[in-house]
mmCIF file of N, CA, C and O in Angstrom:
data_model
loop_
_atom_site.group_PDB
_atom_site.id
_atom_site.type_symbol
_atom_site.label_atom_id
_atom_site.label_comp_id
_atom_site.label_asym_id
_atom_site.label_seq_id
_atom_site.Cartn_x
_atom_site.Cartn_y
_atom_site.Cartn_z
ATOM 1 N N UNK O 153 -40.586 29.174 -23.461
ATOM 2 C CA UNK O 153 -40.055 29.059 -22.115
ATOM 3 C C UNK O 153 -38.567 28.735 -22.161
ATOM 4 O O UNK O 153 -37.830 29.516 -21.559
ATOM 5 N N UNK O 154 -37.982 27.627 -22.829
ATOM 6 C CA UNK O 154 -36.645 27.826 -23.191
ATOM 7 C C UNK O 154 -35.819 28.770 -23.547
ATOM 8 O O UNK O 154 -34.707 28.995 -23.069
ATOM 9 N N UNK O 155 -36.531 29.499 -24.649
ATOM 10 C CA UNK O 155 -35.532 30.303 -24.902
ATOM 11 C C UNK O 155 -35.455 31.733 -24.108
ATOM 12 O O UNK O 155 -34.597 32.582 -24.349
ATOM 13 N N UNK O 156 -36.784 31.907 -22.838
ATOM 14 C CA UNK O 156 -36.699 32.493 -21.833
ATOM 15 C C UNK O 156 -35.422 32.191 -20.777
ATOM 16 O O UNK O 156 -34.590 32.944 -20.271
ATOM 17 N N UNK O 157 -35.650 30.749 -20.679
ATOM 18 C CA UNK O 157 -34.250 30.656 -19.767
ATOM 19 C C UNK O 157 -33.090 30.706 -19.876
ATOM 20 O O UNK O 157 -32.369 31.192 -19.005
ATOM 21 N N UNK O 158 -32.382 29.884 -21.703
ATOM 22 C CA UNK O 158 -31.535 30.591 -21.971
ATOM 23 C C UNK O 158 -31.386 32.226 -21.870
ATOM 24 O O UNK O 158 -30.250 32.654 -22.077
ATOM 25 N N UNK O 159 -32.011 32.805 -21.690
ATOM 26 C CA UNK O 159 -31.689 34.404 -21.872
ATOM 27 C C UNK O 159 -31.209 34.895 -20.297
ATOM 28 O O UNK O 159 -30.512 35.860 -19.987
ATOM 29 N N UNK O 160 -31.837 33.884 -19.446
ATOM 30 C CA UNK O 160 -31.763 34.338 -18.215
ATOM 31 C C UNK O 160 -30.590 33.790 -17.504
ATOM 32 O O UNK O 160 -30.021 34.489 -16.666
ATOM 33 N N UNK O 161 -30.107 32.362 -17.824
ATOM 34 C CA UNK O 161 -28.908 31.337 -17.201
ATOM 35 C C UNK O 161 -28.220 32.631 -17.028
ATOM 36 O O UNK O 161 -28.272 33.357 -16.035
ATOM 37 N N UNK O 162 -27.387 32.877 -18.430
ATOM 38 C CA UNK O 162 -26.229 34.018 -18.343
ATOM 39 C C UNK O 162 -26.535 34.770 -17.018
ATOM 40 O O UNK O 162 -25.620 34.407 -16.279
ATOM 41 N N UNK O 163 -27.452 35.756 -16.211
ATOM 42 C CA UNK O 163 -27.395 36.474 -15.831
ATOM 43 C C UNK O 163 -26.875 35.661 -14.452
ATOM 44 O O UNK O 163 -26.086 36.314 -13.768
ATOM 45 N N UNK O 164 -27.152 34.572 -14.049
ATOM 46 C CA UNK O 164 -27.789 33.987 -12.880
ATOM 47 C C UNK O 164 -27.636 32.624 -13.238
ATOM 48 O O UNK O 164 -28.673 32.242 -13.781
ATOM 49 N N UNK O 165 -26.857 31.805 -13.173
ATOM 50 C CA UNK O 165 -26.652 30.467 -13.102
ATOM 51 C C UNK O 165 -26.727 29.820 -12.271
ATOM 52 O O UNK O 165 -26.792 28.599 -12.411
ATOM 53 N N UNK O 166 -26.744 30.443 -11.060
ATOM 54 C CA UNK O 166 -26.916 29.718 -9.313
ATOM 55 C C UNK O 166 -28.344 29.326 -9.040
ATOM 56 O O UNK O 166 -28.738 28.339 -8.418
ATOM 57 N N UNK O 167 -29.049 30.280 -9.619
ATOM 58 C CA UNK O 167 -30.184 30.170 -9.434
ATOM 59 C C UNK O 167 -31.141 29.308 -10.470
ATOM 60 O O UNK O 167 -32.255 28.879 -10.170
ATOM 61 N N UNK O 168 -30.516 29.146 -11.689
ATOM 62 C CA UNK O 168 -30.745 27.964 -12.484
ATOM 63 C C UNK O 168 -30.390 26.767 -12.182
ATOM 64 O O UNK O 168 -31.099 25.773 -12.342
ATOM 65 N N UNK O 169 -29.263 26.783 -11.723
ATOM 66 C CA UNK O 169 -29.302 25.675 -11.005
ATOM 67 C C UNK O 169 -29.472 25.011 -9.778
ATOM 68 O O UNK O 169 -29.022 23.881 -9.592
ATOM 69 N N UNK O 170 -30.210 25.764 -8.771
ATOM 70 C CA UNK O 170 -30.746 25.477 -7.840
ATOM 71 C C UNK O 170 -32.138 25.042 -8.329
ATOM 72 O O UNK O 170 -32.474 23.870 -8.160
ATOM 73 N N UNK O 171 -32.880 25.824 -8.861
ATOM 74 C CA UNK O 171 -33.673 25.949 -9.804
ATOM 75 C C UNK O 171 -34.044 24.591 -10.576
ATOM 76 O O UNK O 171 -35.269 24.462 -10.568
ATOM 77 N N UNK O 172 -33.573 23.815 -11.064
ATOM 78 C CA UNK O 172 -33.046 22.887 -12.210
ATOM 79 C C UNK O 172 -32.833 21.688 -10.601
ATOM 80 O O UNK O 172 -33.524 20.733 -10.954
ATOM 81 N N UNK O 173 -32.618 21.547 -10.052
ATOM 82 C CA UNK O 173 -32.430 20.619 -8.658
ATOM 83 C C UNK O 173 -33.660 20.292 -8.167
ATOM 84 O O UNK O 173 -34.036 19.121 -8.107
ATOM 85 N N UNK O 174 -34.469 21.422 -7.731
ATOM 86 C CA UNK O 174 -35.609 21.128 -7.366
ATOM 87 C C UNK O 174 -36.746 20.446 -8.464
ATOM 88 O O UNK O 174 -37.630 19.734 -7.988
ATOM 89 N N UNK O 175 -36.703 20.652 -9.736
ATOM 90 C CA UNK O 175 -37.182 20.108 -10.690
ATOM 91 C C UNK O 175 -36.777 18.651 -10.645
ATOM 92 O O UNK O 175 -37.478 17.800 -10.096
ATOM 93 N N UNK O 176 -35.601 18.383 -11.252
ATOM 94 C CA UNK O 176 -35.035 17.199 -11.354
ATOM 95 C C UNK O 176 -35.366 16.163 -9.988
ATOM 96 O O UNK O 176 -35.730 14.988 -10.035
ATOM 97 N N UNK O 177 -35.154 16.874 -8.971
ATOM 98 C CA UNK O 177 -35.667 16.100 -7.587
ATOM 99 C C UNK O 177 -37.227 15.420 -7.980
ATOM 100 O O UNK O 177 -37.405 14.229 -8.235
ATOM 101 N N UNK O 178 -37.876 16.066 -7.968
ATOM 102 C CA UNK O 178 -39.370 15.845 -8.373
ATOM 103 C C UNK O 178 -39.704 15.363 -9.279
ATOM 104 O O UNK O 178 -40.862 14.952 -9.349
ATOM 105 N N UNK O 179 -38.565 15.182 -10.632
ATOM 106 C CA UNK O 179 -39.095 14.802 -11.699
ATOM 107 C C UNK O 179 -38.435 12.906 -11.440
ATOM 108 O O UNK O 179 -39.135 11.986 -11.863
ATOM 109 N N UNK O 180 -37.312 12.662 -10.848
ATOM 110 C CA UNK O 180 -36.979 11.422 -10.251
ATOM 111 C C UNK O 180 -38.165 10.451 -9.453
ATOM 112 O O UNK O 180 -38.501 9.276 -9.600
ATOM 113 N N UNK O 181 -38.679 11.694 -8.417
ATOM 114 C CA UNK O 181 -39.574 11.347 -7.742
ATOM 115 C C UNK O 181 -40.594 10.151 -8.607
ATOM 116 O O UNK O 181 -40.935 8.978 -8.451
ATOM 117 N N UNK O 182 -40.852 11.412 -9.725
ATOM 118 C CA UNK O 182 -42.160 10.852 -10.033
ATOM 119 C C UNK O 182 -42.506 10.064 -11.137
ATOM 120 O O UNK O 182 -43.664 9.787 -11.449
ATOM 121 N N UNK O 183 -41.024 9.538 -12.001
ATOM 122 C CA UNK O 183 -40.411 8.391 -12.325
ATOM 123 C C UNK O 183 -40.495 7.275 -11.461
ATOM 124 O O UNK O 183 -40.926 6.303 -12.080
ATOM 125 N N UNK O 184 -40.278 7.057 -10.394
ATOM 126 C CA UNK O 184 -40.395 6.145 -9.602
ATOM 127 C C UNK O 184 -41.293 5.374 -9.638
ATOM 128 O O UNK O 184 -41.373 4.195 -9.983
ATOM 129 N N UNK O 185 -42.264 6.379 -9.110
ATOM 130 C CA UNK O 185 -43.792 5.577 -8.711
ATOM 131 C C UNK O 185 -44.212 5.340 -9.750
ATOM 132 O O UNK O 185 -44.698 4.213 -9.853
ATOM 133 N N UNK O 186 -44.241 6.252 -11.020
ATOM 134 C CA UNK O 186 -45.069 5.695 -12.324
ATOM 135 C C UNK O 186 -44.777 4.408 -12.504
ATOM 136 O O UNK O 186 -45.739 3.681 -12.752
ATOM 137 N N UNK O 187 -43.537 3.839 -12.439
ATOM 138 C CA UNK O 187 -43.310 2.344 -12.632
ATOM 139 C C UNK O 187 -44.135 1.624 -11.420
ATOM 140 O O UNK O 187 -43.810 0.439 -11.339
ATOM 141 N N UNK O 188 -44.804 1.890 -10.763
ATOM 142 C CA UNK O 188 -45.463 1.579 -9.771
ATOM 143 C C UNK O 188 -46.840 1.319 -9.368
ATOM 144 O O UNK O 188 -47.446 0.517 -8.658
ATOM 145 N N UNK O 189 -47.039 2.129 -9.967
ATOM 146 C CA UNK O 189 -48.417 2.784 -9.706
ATOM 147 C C UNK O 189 -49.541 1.870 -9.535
ATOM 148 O O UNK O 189 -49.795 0.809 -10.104
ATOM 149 N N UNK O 190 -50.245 2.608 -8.496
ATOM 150 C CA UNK O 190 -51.689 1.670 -7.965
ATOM 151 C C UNK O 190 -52.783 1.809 -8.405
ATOM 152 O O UNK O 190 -53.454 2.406 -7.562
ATOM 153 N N UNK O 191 -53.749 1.429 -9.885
ATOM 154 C CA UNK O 191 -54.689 1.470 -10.030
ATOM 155 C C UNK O 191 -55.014 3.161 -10.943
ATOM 156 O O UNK O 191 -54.123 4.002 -11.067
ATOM 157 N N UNK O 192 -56.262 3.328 -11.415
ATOM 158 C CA UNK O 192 -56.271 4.260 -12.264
ATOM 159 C C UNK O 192 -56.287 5.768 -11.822
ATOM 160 O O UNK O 192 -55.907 6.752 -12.457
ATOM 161 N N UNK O 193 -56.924 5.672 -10.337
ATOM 162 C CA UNK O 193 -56.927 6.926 -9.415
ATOM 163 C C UNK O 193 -55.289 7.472 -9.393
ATOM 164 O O UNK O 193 -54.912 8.609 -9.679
ATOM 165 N N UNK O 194 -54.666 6.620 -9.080
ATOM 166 C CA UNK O 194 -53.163 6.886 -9.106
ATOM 167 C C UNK O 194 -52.516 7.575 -10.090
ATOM 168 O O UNK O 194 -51.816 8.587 -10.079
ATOM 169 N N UNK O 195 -52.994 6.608 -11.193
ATOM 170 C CA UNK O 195 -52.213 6.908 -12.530
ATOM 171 C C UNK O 195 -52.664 8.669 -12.929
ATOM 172 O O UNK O 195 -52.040 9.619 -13.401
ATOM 173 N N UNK O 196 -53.919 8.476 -12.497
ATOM 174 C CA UNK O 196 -54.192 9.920 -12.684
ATOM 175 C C UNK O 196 -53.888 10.802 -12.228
ATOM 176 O O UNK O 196 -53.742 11.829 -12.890
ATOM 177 N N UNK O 197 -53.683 10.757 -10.996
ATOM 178 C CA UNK O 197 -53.379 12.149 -10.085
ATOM 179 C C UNK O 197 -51.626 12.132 -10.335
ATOM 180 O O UNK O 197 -51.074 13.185 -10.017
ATOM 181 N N UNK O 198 -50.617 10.886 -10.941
ATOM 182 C CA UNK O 198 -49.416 11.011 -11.373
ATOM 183 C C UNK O 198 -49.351 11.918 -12.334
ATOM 184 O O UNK O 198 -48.662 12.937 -12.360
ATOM 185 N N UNK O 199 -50.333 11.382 -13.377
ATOM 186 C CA UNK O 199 -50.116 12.733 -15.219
ATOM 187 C C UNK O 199 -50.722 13.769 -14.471
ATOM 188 O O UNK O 199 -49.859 14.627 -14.660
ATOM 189 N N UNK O 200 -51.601 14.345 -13.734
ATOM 190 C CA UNK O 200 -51.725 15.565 -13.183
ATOM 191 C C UNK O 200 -51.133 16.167 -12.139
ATOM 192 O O UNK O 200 -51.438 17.152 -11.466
ATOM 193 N N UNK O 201 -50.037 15.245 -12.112
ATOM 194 C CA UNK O 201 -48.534 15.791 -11.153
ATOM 195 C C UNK O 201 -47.789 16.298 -11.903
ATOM 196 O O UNK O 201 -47.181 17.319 -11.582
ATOM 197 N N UNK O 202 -47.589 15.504 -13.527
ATOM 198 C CA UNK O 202 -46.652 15.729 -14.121
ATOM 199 C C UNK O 202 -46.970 16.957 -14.982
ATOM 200 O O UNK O 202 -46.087 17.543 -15.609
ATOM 201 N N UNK O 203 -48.100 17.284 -14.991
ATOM 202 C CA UNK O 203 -48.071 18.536 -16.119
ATOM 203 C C UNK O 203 -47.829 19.383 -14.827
ATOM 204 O O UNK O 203 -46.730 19.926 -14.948
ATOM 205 N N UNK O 204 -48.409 19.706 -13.657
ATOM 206 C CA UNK O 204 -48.177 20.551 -12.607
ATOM 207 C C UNK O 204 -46.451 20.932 -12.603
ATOM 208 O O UNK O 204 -45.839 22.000 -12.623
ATOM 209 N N UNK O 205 -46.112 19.780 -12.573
ATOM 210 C CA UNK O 205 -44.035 19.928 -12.555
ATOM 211 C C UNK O 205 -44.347 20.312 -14.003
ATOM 212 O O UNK O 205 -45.529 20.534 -13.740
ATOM 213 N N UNK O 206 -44.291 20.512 -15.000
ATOM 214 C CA UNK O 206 -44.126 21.491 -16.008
ATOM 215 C C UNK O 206 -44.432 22.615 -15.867
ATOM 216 O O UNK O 206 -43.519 23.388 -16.157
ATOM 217 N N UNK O 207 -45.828 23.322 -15.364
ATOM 218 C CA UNK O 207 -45.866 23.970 -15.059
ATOM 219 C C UNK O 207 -45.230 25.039 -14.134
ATOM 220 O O UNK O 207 -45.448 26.251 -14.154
ATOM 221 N N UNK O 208 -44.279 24.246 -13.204
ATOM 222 C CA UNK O 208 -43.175 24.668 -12.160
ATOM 223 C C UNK O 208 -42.388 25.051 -12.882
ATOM 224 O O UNK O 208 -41.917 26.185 -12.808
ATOM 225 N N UNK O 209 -41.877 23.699 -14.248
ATOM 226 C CA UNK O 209 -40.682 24.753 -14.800
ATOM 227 C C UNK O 209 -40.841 26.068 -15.330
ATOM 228 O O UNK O 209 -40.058 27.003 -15.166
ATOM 229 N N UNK O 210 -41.958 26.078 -16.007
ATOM 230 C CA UNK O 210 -42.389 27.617 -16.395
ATOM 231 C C UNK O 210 -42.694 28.378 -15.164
ATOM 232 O O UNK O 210 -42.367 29.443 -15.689
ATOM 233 N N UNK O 211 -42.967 28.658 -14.233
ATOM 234 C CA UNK O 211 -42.966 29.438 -13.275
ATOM 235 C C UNK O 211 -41.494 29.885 -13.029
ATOM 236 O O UNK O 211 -41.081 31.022 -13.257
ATOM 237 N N UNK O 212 -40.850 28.988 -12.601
ATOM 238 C CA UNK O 212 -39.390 28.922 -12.447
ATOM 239 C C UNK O 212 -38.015 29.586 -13.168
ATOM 240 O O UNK O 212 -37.009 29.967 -12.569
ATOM 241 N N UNK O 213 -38.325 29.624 -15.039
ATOM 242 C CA UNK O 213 -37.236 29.315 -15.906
ATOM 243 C C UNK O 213 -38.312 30.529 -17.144
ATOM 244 O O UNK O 213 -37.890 30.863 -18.251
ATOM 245 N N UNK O 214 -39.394 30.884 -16.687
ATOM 246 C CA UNK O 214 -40.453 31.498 -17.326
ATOM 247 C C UNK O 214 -41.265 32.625 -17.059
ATOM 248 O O UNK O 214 -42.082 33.051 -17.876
ATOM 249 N N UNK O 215 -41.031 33.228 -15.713
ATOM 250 C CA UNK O 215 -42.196 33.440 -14.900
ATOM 251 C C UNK O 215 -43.025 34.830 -15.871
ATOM 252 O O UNK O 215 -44.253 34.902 -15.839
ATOM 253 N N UNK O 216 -42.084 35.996 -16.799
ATOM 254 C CA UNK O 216 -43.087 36.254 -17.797
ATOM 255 C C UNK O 216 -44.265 35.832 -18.407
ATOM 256 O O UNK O 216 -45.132 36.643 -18.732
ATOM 257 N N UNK O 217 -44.405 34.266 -18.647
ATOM 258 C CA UNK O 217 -44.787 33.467 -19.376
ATOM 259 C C UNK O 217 -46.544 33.664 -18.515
ATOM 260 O O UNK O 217 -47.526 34.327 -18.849
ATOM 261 N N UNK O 218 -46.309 32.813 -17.417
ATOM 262 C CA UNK O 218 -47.529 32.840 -16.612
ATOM 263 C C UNK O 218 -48.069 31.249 -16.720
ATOM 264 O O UNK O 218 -48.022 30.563 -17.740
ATOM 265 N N UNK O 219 -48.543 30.877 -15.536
ATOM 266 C CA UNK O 219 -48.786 29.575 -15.660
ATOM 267 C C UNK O 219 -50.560 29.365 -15.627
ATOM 268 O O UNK O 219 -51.398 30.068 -15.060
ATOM 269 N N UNK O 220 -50.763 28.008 -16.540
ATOM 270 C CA UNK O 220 -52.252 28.007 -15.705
ATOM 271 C C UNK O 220 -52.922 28.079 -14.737
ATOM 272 O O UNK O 220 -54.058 28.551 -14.714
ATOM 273 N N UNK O 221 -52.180 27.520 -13.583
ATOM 274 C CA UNK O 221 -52.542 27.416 -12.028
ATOM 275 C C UNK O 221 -51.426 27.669 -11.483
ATOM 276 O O UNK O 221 -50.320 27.707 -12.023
ATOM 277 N N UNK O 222 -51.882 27.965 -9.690
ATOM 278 C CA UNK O 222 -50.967 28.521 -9.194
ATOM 279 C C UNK O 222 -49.916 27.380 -8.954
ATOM 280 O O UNK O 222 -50.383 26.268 -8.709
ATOM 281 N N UNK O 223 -48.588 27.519 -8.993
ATOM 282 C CA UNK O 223 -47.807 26.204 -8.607
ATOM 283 C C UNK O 223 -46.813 26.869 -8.078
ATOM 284 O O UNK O 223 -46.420 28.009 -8.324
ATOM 285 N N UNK O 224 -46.274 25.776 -7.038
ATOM 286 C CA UNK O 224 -45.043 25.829 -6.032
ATOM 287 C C UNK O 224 -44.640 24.666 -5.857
ATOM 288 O O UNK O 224 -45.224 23.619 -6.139
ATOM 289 N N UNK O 225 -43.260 24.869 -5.214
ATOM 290 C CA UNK O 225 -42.609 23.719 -4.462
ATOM 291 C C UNK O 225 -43.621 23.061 -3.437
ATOM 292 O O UNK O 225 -43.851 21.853 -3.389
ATOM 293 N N UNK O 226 -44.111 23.886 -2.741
ATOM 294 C CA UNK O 226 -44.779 23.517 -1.402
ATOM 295 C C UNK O 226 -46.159 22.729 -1.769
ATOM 296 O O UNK O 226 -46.578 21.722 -1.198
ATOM 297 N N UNK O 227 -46.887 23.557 -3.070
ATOM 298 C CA UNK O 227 -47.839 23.126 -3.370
ATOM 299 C C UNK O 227 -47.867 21.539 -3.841
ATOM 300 O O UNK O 227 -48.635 20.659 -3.450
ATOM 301 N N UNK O 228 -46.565 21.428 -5.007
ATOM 302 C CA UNK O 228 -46.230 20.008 -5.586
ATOM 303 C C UNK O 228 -46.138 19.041 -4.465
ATOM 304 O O UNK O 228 -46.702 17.948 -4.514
ATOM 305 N N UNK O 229 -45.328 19.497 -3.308
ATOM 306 C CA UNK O 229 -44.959 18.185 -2.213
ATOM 307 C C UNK O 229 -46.073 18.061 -1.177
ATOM 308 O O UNK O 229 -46.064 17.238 -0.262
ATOM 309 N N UNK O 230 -47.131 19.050 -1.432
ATOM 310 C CA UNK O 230 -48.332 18.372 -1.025
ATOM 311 C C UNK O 230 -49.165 17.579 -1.854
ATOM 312 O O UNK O 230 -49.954 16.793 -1.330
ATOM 313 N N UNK O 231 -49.103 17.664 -2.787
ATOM 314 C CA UNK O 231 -49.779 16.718 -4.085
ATOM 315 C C UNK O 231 -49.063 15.498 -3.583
ATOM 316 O O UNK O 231 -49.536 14.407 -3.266
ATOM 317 N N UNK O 232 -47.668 15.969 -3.579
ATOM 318 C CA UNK O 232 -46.738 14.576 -4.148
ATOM 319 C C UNK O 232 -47.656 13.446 -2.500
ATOM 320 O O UNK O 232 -48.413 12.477 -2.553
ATOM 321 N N UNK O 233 -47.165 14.103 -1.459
ATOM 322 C CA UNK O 233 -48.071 13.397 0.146
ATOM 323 C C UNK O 233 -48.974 12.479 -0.461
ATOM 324 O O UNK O 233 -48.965 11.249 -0.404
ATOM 325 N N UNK O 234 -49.837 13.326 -1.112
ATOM 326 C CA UNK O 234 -51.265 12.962 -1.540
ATOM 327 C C UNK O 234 -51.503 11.806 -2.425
ATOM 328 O O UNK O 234 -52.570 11.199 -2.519
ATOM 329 N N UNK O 235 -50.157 11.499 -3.214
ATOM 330 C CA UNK O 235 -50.316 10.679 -4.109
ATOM 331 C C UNK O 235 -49.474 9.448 -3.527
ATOM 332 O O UNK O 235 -49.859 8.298 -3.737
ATOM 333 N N UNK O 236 -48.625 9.644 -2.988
ATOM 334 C CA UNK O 236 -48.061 8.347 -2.084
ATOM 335 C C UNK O 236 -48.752 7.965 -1.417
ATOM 336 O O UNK O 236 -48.753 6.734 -1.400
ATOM 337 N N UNK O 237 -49.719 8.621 -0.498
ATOM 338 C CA UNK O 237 -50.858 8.107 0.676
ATOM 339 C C UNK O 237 -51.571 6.886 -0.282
ATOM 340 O O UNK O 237 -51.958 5.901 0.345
ATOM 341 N N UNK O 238 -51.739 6.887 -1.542
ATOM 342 C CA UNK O 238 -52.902 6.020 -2.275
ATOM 343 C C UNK O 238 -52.357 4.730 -2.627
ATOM 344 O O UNK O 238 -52.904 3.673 -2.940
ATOM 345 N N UNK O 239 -50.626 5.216 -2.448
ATOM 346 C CA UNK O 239 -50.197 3.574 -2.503
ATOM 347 C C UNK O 239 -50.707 2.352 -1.044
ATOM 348 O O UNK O 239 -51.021 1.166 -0.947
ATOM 349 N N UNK O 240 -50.533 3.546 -0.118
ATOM 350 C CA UNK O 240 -50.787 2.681 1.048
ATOM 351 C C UNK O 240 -51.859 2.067 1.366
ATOM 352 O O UNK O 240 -51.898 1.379 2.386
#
């Protein structure tokens, strides 16, 4: 997957780095709460956030590649809802 994206930056750097924003956004995100976190339900649905955001980057920086499941922006920030609701 890396050396997919290196191949691709060159063509398109705007889009790597827009690209690379939305990641990093999410990946801050979900730094946060791990220092946080409520109980084991939590902790879990966090590491199955976090391979999901890997999976984004390969969609993203990869999309030859193919991911296990389907993933999106839209999809992650409904997870992400889902996993803040459990702090409350």
């Amino acid at each position: 997957a890396a050396t997919l994206r290196l191949e691709r930056i060159r063509s398109n750097p705007e889009r790597d780095h827009a690209s690379m924003a939305m990641v990093s956004s999410l990946h801050k995100r979900l730094k946060t709460v791990e220092a946080t976190a409520v109980g084991a339900n939590q902790a879990r649905a966090l590491e199955a956030f976090r391979w999901s955001l890997e999976e984004l980057r390969v969609s993203l920086f990869a999309q030859t590649l193919g991911t296990r499941e389907k993933v999106s922006l839209r999809r992650l920030e409904k997870r992400w809802d889902d996993i803040v609701r459990m702090q409350d």
